[in-house]
Short mmCIF file of C-alpha atoms in Angstrom, two decimals:
data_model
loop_
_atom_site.label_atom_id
_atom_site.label_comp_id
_atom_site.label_asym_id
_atom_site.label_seq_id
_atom_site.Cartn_x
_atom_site.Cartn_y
_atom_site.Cartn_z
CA UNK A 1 -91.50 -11.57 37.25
CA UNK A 2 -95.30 -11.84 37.49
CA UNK A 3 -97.76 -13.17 40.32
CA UNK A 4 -98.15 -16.56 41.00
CA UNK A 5 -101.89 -17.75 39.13
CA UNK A 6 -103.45 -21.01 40.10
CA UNK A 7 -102.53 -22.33 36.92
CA UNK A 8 -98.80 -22.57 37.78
CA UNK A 9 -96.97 -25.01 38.92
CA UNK A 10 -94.84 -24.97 42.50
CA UNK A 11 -91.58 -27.63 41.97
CA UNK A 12 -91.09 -29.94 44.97
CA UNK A 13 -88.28 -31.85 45.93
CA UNK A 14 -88.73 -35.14 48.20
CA UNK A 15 -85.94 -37.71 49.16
CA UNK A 16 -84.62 -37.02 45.23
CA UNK A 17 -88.13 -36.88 43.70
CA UNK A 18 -89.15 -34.16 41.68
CA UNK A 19 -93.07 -33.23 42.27
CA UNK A 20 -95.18 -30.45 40.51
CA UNK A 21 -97.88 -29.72 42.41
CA UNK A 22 -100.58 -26.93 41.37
CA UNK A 23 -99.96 -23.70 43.25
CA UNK A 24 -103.29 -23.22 44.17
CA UNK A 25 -102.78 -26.08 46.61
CA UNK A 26 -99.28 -25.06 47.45
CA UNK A 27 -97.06 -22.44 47.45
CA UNK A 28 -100.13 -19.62 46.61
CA UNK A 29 -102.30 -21.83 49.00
CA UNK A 30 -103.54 -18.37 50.62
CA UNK A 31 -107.01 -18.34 51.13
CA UNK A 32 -107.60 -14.89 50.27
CA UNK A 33 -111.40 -13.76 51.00
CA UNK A 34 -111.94 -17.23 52.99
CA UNK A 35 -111.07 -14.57 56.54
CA UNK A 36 -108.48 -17.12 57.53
CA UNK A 37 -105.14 -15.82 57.99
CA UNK A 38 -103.36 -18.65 59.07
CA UNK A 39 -101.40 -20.49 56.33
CA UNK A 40 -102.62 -22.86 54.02
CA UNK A 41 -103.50 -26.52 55.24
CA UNK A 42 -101.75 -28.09 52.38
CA UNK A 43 -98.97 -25.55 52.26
CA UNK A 44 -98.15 -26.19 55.92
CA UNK A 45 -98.40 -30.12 55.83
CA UNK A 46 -96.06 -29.85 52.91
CA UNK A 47 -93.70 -27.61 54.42
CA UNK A 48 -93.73 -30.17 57.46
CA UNK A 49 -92.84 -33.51 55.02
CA UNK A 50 -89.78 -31.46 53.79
CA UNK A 51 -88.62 -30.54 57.08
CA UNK A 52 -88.87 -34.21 58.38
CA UNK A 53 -86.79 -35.18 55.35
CA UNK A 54 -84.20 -32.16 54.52
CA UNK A 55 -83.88 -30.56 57.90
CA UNK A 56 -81.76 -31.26 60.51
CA UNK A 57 -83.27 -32.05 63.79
CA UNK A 58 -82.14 -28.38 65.84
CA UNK A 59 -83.52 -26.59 62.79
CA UNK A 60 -86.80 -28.51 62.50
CA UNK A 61 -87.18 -28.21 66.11
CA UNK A 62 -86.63 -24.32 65.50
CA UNK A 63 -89.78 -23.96 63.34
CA UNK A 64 -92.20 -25.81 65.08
CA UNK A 65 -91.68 -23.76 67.91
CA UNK A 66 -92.36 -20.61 65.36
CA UNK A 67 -95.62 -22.81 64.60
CA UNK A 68 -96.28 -22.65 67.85
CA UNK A 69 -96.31 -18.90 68.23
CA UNK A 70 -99.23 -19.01 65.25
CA UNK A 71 -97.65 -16.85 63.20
CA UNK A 72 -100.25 -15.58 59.96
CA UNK A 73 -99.56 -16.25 56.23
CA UNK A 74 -97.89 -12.87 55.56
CA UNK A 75 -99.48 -13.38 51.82
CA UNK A 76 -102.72 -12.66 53.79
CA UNK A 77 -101.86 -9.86 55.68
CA UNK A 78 -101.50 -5.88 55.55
CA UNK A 79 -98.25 -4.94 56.08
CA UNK A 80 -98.94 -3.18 60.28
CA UNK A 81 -100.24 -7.11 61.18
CA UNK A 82 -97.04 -8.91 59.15
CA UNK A 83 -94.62 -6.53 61.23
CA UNK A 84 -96.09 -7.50 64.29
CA UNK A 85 -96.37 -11.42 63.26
CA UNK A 86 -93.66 -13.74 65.83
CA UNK A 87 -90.41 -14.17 64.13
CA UNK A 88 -87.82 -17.14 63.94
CA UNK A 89 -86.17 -14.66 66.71
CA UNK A 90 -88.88 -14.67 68.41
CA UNK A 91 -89.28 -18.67 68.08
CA UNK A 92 -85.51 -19.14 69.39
CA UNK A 93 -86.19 -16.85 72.47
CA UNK A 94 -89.04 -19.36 72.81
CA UNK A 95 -87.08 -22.35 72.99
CA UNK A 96 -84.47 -21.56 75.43
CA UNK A 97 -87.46 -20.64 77.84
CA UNK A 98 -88.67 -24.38 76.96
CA UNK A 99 -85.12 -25.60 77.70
CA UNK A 100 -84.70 -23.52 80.86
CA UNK A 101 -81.67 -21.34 79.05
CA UNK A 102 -80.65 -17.96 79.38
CA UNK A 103 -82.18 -15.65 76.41
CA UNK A 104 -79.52 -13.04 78.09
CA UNK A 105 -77.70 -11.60 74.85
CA UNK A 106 -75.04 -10.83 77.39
CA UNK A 107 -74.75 -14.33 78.24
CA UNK A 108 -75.69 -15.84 74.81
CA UNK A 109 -72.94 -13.15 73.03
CA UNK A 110 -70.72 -12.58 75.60
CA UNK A 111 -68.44 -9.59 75.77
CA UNK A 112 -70.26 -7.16 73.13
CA UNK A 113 -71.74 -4.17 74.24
CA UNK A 114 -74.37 -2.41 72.61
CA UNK A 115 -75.81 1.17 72.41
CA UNK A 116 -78.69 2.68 70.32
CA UNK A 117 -77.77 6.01 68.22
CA UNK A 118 -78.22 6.83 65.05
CA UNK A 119 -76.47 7.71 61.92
CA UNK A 120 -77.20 9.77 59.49
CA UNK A 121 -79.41 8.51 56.23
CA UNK A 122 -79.79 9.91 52.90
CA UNK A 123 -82.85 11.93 53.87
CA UNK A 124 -82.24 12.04 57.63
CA UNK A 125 -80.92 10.54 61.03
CA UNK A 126 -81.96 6.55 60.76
CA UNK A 127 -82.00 4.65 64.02
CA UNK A 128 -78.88 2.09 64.81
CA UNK A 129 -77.29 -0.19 67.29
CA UNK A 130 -73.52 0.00 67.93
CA UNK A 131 -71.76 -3.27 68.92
CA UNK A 132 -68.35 -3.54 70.63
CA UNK A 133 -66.31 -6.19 71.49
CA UNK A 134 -64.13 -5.51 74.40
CA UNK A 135 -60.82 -3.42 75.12
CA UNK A 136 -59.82 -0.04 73.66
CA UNK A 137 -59.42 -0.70 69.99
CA UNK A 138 -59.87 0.56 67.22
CA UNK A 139 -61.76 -1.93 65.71
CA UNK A 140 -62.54 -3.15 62.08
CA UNK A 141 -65.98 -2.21 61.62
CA UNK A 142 -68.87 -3.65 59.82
CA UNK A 143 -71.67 -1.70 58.73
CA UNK A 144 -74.70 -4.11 58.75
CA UNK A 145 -78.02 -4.56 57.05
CA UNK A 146 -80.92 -6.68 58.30
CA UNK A 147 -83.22 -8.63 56.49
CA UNK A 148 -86.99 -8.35 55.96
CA UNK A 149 -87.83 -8.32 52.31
CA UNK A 150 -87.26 -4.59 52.86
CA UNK A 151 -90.62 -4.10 54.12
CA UNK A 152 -90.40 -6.33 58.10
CA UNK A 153 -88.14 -6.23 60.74
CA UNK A 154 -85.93 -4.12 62.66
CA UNK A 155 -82.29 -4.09 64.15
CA UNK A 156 -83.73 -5.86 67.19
CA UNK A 157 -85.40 -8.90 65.18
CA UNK A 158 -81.53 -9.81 63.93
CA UNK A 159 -80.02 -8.28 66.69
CA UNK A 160 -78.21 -12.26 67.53
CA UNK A 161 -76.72 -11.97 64.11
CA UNK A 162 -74.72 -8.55 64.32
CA UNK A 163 -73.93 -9.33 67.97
CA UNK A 164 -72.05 -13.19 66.33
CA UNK A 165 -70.37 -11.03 63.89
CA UNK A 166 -69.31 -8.13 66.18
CA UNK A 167 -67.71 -11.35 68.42
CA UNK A 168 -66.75 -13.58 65.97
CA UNK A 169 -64.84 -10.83 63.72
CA UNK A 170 -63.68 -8.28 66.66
CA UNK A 171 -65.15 -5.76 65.16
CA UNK A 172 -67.65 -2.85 65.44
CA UNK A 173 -70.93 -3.31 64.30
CA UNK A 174 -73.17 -0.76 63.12
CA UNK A 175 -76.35 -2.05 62.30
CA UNK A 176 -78.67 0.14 60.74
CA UNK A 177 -82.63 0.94 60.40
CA UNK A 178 -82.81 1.85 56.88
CA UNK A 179 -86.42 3.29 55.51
CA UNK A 180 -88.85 0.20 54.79
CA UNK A 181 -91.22 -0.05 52.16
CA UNK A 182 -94.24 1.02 51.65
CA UNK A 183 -93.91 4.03 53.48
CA UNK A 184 -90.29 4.53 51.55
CA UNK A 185 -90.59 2.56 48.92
CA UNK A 186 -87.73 1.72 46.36
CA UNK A 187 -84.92 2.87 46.33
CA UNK A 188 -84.99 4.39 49.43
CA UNK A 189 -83.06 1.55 51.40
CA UNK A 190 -80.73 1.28 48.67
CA UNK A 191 -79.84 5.53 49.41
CA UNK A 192 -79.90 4.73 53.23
CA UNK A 193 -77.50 1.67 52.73
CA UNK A 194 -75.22 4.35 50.97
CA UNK A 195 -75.08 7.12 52.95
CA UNK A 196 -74.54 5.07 56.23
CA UNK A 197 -71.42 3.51 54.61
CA UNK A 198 -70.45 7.05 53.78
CA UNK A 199 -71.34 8.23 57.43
CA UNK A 200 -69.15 5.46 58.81
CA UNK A 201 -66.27 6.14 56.96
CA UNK A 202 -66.50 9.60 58.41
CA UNK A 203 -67.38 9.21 61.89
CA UNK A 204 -65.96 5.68 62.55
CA UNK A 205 -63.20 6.69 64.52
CA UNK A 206 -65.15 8.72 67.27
CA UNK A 207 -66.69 5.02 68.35
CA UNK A 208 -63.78 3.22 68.44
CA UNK A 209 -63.72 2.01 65.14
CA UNK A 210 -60.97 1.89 62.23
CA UNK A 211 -62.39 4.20 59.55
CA UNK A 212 -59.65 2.75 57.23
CA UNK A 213 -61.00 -1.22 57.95
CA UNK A 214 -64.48 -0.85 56.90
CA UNK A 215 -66.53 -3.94 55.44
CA UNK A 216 -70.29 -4.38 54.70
CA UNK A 217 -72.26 -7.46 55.76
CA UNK A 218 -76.35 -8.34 55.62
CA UNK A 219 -78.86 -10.47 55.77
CA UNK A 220 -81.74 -11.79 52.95
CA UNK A 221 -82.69 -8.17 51.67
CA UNK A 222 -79.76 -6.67 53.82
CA UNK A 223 -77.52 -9.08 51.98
CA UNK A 224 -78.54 -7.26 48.74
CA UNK A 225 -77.86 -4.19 50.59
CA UNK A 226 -74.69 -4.99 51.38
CA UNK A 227 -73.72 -6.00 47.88
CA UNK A 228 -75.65 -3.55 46.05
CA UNK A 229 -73.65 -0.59 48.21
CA UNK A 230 -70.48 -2.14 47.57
CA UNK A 231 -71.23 -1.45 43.82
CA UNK A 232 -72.63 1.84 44.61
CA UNK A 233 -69.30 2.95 46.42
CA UNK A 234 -67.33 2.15 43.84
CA UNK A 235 -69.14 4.33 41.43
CA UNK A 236 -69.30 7.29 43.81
CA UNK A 237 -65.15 6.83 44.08
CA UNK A 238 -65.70 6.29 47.85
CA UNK A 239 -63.25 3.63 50.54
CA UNK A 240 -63.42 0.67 49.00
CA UNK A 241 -65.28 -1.71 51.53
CA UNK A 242 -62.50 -4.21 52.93
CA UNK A 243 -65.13 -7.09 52.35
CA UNK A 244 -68.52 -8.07 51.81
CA UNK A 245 -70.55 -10.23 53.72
CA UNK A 246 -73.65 -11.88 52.51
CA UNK A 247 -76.11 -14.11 53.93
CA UNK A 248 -78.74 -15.73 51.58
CA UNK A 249 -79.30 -12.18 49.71
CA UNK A 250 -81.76 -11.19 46.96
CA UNK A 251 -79.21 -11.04 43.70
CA UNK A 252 -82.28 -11.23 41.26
CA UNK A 253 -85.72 -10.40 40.72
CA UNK A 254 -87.13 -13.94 38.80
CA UNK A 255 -89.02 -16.13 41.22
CA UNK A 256 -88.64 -19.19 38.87
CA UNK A 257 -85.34 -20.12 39.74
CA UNK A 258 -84.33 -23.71 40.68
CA UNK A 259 -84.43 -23.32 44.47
CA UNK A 260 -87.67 -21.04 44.19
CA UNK A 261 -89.48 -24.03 42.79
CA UNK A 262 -87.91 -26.49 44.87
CA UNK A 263 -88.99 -24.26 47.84
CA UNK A 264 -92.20 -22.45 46.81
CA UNK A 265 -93.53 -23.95 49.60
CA UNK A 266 -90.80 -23.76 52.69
CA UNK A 267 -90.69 -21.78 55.96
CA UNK A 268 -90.16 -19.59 56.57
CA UNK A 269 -89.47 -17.67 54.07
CA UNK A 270 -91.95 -19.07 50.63
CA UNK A 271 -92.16 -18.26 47.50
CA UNK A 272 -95.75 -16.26 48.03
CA UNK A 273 -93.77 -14.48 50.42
CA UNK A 274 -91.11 -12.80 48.48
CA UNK A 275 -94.15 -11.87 45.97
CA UNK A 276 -95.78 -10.23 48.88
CA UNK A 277 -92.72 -8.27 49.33
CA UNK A 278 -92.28 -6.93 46.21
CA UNK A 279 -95.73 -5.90 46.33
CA UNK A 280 -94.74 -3.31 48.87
CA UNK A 281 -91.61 -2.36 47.62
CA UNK A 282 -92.13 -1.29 44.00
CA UNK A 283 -94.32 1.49 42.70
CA UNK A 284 -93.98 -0.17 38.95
CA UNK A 285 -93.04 -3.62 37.50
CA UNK A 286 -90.53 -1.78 35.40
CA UNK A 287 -88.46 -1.60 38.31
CA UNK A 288 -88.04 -4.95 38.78
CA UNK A 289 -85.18 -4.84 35.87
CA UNK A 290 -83.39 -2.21 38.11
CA UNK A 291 -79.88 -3.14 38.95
CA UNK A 292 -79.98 -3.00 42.54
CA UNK A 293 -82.84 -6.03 42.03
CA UNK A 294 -80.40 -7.87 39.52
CA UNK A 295 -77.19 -7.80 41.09
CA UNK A 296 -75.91 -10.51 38.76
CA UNK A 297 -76.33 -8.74 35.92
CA UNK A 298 -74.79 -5.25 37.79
CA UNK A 299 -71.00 -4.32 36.62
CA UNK A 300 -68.99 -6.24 39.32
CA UNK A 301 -65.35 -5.31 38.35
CA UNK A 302 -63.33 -4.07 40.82
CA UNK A 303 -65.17 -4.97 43.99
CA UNK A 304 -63.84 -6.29 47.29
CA UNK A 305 -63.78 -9.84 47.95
CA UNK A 306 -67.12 -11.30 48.76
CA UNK A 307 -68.39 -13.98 51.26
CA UNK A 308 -71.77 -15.67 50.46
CA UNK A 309 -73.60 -17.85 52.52
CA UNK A 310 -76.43 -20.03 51.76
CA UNK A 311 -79.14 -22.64 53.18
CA UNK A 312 -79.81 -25.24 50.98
CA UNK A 313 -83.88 -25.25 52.23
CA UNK A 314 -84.44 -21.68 51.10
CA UNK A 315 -85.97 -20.22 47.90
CA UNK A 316 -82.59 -17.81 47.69
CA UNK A 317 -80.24 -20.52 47.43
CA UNK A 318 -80.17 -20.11 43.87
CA UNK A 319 -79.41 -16.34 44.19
CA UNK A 320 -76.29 -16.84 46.35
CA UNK A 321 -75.18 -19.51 43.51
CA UNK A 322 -75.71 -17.28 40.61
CA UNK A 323 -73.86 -14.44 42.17
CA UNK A 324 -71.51 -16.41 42.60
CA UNK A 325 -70.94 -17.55 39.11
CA UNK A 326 -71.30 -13.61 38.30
CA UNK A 327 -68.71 -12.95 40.79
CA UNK A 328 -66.60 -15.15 39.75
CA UNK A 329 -66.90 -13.88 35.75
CA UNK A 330 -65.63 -10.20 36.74
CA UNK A 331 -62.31 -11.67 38.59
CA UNK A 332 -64.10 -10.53 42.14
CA UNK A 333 -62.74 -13.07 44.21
CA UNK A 334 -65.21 -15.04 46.36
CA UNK A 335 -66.44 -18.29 48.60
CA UNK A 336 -69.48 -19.50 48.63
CA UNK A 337 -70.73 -21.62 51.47
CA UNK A 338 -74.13 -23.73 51.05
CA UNK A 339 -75.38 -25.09 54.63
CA UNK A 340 -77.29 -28.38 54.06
CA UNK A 341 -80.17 -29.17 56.95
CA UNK A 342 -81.14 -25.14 57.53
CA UNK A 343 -83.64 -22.78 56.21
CA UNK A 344 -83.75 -19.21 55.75
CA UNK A 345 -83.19 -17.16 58.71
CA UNK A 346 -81.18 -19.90 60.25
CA UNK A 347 -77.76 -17.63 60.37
CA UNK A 348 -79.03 -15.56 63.70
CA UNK A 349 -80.22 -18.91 65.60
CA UNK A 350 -77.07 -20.15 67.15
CA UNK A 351 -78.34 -20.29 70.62
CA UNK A 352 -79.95 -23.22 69.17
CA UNK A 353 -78.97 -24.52 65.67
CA UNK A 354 -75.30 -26.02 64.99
CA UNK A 355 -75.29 -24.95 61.47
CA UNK A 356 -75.77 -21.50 62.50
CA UNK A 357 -73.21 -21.47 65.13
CA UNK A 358 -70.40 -22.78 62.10
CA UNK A 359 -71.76 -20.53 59.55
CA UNK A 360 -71.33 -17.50 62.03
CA UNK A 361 -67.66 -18.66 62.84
CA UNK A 362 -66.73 -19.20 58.60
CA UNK A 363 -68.11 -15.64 58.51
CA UNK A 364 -65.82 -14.09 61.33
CA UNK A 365 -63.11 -15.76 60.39
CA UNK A 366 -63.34 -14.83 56.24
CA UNK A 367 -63.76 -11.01 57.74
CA UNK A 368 -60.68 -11.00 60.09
CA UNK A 369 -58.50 -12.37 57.06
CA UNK A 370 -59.60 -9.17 55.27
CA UNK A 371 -59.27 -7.04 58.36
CA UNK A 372 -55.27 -8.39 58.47
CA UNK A 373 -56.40 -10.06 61.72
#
C-alpha cells in the first residue's frame, strides 16, 4: 500500500458510468497547509451526487444531518481533534431530536440492560459494557469489537449496535475497549481482542452468560478483530468461537481494490480516511503484510462459520467479498450479505435507516442458529 499522490487516479461510479477523476480534486482533496479543516469542496459535492443517486432516501437523510454537525476531514486532523469530531451516532441522535423521537436506548433497544466493568486485557483491565437481555439465563454470549480504524471511537459511539445484537440474538454482549493506536499501536488491539475472548470463556458464567456458547462479532476494524481472533484461538487451542460476526471489516491492507476506487470519495468512511488510519496504527510499512492486516491470505481451516455483512456504498465492500471467496476456499462455511442503498457505519443506525434495522435482524437470527436457538 502507499499514500495517495496527486498523480493518482480516484475511480467513480455514476448511474453505471465509470469516471477517473484526479485525486487531488477528489478523494486526497485535503487541503493540507491551506488551515481549513473542513473537507474538500469537490470531495464533498461529489460525495453528495453519489448519495442522490446510490443511496436510499433514510440513509442520505442520515448523512446530511452528520453534515450538519460540521464534522472536519479527519485526513486533516491530529488524532485528540478526530476523536472528538461528531459521529454518524452522533448524527442519528440528531435526527430523532429533529423528528421529536425518543434517543432513550431503553426505549430505542428495549429490554437490554447494560453495566460498565471491565475485563481483563493482555497488558491490563480494559474498560467494557455488559448487555443483557431479560430473564435469568444463561445466555449465549458475544464478545464484541467496535469499529474506528483502530485509532477513534469507543464502546459508547457503537453502543446501538451491541445493544441490536444483545436483543436480536438473546445473548450477552460484552463489548470491549481495546488499546487504540497511536498510543498502543499495532498489535496491541489484536492481543486485547485475544485475551478478552480468553477472559470470557473464563468468567462468562459469573454474568449470566454460557461460557460453552461463545461467538465473536465487530464492526469495520472490530470486524477484523473479530475474525482475526477467531484465527488466533484456534492456534492457541482455545473454545472454538460458536460463530463469527462481521460487519464491513478490514480483511486486507491494498487500498486499490474495486470498491476503494469506486468509493475513494464516499462518507463517511473515504479512501483518505483509511490512509489516515494506518498512519496511526503502524510503526513500519512492513507491517502492512502482517496477517492480522491480510486476513484473506491468513490460514482459515478449521474456523467457525462466519457471517459477513456489507454496504454496497463503502470502500470495504470489496474486503467482505474477498473474504468471502477466501472463506469459502478453506471449506469455512459462510453468508455473505451486501446491503444496496447504505454506507459504512449504517449497521448501528436502525432508529432511523431500514437497511440497518434488516441487516441487524439477518445478524441475530444467523447467531441464534449457531447458539441452537
Amino acid at each position: 500500500m502507499t499514500k495517495m499522490t496527486q498523480a493518482g487516479l480516484s475511480a467513480i461510479v455514476i448511474s453505471g458510468c465509470f469516471l477517473a477523476l484526479p485525486l487531488a480534486h477528489a478523494a486526497d482533496d485535503t487541503g493540507k497547509g491551506t488551515g481549513d479543516e473542513r473537507p474538500g469542496k469537490v470531495k464533498t459535492a461529489i460525495a453528495k451526487s453519489l448519495g442522490k443517486i446510490r443511496l436510499d432516501g433514510d440513509m442520505l437523510a442520515l448523512l446530511k444531518a452528520h453534515e450538519g454537525l460540521k464534522p472536519k476531514a479527519i485526513e486533516k486532523i491530529d488524532v485528540r481533534a478526530a476523536r472528538a469530531n461528531p459521529t454518524l451516532a452522533d448524527a442519528v441522535q440528531a435526527l430523532l431530536r429533529q423528528n421529536n423521537r425518543s434517543t432513550d436506548p431503553a426505549q430505542l433497544t428495549p429490554g437490554i440492560t447494560s453495566v460498565d466493568t471491565t475485563v481483563q486485557g493482555a497488558a491490563g483491565p480494559l474498560p467494557a459494557r455488559f448487555y443483557t437481555p431479560p430473564g435469568p439465563g444463561p445466555f449465549p454470549v458475544v464478545v464484541y469489537f467496535h469499529g474506528g480504524g483502530w485509532v477513534l471511537a469507543d464502546k459508547q459511539v457503537y453502543d446501538a449496535s451491541a445493544r441490536a445484537i444483545a436483543q436480536q440474538a438473546q445473548a450477552l454482549v460484552i463489548s470491549v475497549d481495546y488499546r487504540r493506536a497511536p498510543e498502543a499501536r499495532f498489535p496491541a488491539a489484536w492481543d486485547d481482542a485475544l485475551a478478552a475472548y480468553r477472559w470470557t470463556l473464563a468468567n462468562a458464567a459469573g454474568s449470566k452468560g454460557d461460557a460453552s456458547r461463545v461467538a465473536l462479532a465487530g464492526e469495520s476494524a472490530g470486524g477484523n478483530l473479530a475474525l482475526a481472533t477467531a484465527i488466533a484461538a484456534r492456534d492457541a487451542g482455545l473454545q472454538k468461537p460458536a460463530h463469527v460476526l462481521a460487519i464491513y471489516p478490514v480483511t486486507q491492507s491494498s487500498l486499490n481494490t474495486e470498491s476503494y476506487l469506486e468509493n475513494a470519495a464516499a462518507q463517511p468512511l473515504n479512501r483518505a480516511m483509511v490512509q489516515w488510519f494506518l498512519d496511526q496504527l503502524l510503526e513500519d510499512k512492513a507491517q502492512l503484510k502482517d496477517w492480522r492486516l491480510n486476513l484473506i491470505d491468513a490460514r482459515l481451516a478449521g474456523l467457525p462459520p462466519v457471517t459477513l455483512i456489507s454496504a454496497r456504498v463503502d470502500p470495504l465492500r470489496s474486503d467482505s467479498a474477498k473474504m468471502e471467496d477466501a472463506l469459502k476456499k478453506a471449506e469455512v462455511l459462510v453468508e455473505r450479505r451486501d446491503y444496496e442503498g447504505v454506507t459504512h457505519e449504517f449497521f448501528g443506525a436502525a432508529a432511523v435507516v431500514e437497511k440497518a434495522r434488516n441487516a441487524q435482524a439477518f445478524a441475530g437470527e444467523r447467531l441464534r442458529r449457531a447458539f441452537g436457538n
